Short mmCIF file of C-alpha atoms in Angstrom, two decimals:
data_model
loop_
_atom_site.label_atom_id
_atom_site.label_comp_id
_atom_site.label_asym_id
_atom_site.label_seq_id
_atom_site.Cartn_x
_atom_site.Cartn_y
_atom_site.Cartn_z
CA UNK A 82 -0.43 7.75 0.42
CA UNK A 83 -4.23 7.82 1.77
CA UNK A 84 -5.01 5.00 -1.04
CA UNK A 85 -7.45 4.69 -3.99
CA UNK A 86 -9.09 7.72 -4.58
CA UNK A 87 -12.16 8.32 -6.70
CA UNK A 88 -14.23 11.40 -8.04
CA UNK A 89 -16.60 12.19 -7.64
CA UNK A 90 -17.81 10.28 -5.34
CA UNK A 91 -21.75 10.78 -6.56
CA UNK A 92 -23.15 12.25 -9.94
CA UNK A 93 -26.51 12.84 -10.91
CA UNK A 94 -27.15 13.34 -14.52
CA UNK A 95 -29.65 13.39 -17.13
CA UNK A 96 -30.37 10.32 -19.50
CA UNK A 97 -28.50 10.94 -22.28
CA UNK A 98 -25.42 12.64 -21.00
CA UNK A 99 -21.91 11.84 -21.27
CA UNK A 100 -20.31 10.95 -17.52
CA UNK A 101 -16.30 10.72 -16.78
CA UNK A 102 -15.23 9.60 -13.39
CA UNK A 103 -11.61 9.12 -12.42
CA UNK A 104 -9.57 7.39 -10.66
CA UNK A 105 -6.36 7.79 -8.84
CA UNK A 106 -4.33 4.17 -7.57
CA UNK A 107 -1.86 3.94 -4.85
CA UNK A 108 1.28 5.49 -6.08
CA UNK A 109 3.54 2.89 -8.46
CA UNK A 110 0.55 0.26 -8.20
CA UNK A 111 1.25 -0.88 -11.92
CA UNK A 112 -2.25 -2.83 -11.79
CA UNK A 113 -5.94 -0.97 -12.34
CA UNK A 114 -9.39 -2.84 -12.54
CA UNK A 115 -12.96 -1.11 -12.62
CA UNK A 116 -15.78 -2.77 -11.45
CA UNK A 117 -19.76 -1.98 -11.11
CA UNK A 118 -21.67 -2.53 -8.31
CA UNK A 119 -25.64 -2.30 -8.77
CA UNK A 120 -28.01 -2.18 -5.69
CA UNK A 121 -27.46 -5.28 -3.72
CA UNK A 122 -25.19 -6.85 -5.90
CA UNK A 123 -21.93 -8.18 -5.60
CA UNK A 124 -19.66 -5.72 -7.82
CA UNK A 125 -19.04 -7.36 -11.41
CA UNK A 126 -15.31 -6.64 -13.35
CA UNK A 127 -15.60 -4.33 -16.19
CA UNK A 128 -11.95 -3.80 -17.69
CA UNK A 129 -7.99 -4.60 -16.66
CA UNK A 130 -5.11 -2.10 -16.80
CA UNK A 131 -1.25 -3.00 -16.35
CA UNK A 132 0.59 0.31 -16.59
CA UNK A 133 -1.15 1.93 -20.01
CA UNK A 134 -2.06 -1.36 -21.58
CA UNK A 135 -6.09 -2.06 -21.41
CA UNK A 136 -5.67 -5.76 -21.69
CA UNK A 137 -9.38 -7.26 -20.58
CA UNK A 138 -12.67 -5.91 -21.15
CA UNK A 139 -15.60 -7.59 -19.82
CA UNK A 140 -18.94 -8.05 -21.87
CA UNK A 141 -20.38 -5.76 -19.99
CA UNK A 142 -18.69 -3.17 -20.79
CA UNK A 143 -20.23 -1.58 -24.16
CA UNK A 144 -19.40 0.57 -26.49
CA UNK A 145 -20.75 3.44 -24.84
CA UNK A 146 -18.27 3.22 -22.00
CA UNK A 147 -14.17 3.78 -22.73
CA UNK A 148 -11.28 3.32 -19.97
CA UNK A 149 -7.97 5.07 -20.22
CA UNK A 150 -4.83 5.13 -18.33
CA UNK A 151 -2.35 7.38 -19.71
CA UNK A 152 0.96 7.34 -18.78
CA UNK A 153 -0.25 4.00 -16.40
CA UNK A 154 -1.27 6.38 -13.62
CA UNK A 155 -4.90 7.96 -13.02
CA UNK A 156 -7.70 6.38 -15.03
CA UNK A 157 -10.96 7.77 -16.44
CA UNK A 158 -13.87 5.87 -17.15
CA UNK A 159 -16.18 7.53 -19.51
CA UNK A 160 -20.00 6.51 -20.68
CA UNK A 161 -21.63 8.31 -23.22
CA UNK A 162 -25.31 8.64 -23.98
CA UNK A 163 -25.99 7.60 -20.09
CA UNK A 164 -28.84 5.22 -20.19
CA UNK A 165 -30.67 4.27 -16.56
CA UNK A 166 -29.20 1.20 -16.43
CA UNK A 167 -26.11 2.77 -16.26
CA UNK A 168 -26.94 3.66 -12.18
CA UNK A 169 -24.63 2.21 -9.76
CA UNK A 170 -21.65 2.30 -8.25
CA UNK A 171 -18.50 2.64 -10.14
CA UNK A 172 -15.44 1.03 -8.10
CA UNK A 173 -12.06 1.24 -8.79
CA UNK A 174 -9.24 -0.97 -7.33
CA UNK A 175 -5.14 -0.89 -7.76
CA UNK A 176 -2.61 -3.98 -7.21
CA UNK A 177 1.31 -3.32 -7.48
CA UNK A 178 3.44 -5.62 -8.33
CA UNK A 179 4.34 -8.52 -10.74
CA UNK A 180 3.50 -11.48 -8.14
CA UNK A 181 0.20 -12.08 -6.85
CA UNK A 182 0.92 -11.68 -3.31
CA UNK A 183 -0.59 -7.77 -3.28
CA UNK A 184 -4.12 -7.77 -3.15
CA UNK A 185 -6.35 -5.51 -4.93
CA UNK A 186 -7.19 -2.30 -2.62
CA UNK A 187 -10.71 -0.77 -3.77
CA UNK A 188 -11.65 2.94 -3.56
CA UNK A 189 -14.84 4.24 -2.08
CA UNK A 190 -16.30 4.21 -5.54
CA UNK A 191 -18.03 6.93 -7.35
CA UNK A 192 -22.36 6.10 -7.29
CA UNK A 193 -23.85 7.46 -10.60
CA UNK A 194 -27.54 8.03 -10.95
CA UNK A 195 -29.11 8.43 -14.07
CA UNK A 196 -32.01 9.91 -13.95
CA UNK B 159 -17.10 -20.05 -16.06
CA UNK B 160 -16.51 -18.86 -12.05
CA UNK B 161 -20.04 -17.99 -10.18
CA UNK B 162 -20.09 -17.75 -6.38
CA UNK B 163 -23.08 -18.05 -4.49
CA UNK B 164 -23.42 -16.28 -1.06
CA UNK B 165 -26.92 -18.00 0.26
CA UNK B 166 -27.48 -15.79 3.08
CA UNK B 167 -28.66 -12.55 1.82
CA UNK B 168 -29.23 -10.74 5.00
CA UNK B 169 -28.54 -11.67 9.15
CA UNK B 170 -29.16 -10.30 11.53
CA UNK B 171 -27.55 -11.14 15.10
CA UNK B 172 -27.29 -9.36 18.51
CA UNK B 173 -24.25 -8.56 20.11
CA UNK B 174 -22.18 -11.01 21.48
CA UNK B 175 -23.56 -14.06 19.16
CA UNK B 176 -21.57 -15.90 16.90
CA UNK B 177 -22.07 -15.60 13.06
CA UNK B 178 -21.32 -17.87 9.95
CA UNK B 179 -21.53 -16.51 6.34
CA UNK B 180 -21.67 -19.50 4.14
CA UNK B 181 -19.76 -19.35 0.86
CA UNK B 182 -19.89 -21.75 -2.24
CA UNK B 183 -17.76 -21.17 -5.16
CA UNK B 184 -17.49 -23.16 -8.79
CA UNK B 185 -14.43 -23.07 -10.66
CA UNK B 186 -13.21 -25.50 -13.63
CA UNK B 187 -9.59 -23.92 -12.40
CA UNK B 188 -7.73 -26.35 -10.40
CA UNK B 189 -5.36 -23.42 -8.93
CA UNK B 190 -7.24 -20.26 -7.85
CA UNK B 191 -7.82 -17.97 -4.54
CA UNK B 192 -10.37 -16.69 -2.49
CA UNK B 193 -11.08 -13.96 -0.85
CA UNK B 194 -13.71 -12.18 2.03
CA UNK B 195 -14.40 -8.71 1.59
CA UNK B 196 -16.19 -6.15 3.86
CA UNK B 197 -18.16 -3.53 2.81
CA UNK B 198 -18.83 -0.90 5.47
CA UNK B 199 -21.79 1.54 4.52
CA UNK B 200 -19.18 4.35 3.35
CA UNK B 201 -18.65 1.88 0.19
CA UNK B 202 -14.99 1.13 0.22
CA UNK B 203 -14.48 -2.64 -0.18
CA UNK B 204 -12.03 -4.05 3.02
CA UNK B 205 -10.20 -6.51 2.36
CA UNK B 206 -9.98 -9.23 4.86
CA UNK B 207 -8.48 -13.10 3.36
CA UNK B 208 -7.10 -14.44 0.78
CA UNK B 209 -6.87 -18.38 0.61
CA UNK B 210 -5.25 -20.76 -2.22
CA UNK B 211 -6.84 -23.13 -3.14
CA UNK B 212 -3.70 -25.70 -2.02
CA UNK B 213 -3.94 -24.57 1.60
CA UNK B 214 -7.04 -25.95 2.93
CA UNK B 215 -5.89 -25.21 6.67
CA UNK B 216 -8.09 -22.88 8.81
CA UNK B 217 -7.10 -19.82 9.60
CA UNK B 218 -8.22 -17.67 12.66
CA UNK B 219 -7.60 -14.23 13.03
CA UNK B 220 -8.96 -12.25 16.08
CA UNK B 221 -12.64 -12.69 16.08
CA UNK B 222 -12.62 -13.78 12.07
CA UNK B 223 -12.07 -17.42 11.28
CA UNK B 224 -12.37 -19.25 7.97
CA UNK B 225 -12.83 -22.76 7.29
CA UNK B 226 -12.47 -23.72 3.76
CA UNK B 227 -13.46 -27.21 2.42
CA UNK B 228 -12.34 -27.89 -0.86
CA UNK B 229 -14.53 -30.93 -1.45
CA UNK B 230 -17.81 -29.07 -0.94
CA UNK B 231 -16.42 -25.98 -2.79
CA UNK B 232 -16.89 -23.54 0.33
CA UNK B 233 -15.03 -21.07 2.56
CA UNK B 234 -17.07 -19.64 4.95
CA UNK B 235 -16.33 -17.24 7.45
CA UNK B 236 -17.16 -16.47 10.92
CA UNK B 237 -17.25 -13.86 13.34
CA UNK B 238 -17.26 -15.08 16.98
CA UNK B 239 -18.93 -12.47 19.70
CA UNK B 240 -20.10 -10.31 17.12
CA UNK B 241 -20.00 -6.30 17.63
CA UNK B 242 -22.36 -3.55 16.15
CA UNK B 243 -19.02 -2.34 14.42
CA UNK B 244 -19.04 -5.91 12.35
CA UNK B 245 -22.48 -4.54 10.79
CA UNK B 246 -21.71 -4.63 6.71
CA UNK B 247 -21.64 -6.61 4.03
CA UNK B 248 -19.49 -9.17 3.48
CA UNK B 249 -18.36 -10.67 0.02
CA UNK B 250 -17.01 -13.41 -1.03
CA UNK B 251 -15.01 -13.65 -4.23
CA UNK B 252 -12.57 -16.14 -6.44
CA UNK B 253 -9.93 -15.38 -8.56
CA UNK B 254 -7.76 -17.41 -10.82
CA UNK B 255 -4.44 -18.37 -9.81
CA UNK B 256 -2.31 -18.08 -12.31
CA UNK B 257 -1.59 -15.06 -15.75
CA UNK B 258 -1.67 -11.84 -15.64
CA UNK B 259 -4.97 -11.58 -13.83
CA UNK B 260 -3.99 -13.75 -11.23
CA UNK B 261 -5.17 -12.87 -7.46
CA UNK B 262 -7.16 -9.55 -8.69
CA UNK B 263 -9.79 -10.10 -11.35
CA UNK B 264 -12.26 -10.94 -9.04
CA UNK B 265 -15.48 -13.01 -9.43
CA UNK B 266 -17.62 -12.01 -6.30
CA UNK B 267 -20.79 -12.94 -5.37
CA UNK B 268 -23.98 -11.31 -4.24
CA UNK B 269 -22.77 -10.08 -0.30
CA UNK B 270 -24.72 -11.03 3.06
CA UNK B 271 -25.40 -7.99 4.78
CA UNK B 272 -24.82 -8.39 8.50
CA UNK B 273 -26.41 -6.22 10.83
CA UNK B 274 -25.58 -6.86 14.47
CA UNK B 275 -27.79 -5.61 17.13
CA UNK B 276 -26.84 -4.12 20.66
#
């Protein structure tokens, strides 16, 4: 297993647009976060996934942007009707187990520019 | 409400010198964790620590060391003889301790880029 992988790993689109990114955890990692990193910022949670169960969004995370995780495996993160404050960098991180003694390992992150 | 405040926004060093990235964290949690991060320019988040809050011992790993002081609320991390490969930036971030989002939902704060000279 070569760990969290992302894609794409940069997208340029067009205010407006919808955007999907995805997201593939370490194999059997039962736990999924996404987070957003802007430009010089620390990144900042958006949602929670154990298995399929979404089970915390963050405020930031409006109703323009869905996560799924069907079948508790890959996850997509969709935004519709892209705005420019929607640029940054989408990371995604996976966790396995039910203790709290596996930390969170982070993919390389897909960067989104709106333009 | 967690926050965590990384003062140092950018350092720069030259090779060889010893570093400290300072690290101050709020939490009304009596139980929770933190963490050090690096972020290399590819993007991918590294992790490197993760302290409880009940162990306030250093820790010293290689070149990295930690020294965490619960009664000023900090953990800061240092990098003695500091190489061009250490350039990054580094994050510090808290977590709760205990639920289902314990040790992963992670409140991080704004990064200290270090870029280390040869």
């Amino acid at each position: 297993d070569t760990g969290v992988s992302q894609n794409p790993r940069h997208k340029i689109t067009k205010r407006g647009q919808n955007v999907t990114f995805r997201c593939d955890p370490i194999s059997e990692h039962n736990r999924l976060y996404w987070y957003r990193q802007t430009l010089g910022q620390g990144p900042e949670f958006l949602t929670y996934f154990q298995n399929e169960a979404q089970l915390e969004k963050s405020r930031l995370l409006s109703d323009r942007f869905s996560a799924e995780r069907p079948k508790g495996s890959f996850s997509t993160l969709e935004i519709q009707r892209t705005e420019q404050g929607d640029s940054a960098m989408y990371l995604c991180a996976s966790s396995g187990g039910t203790g709290v003694n596996t930390e969170a390992f982070f993919g390389q992150g897909t960067r989104l520019t709106v333009v | 409400a967690q926050k965590v405040t990384q003062a140092q926004t950018e350092i720069s060093v030259v090779e060889k010198e010893d570093v400290t990235l300072d690290c101050v964290y709020e939490t009304r949690d009596t139980t929770y964790y933190l963490f050090w991060y690096k972020q290399p320019p590819s993007g991918e988040l590294v992790f490197l620590i993760r302290r409880n809050s009940f162990d306030e011992q250093n820790e010293i790993s290689g070149r990295y060391s930690w020294n965490f002081q619960k009664s000023t609320s900090s953990f800061n991390f240092t990098i003695t003889a500091s190489q061009v490969v250490d350039s990054a930036v580094y994050f510090c971030a808290l977590s709760e301790a205990h639920g289902i989002y314990a040790g992963n939902m992670l409140t991080f704060g704004g990064g200290t880029r270090l870029m280390v000279k040869p």
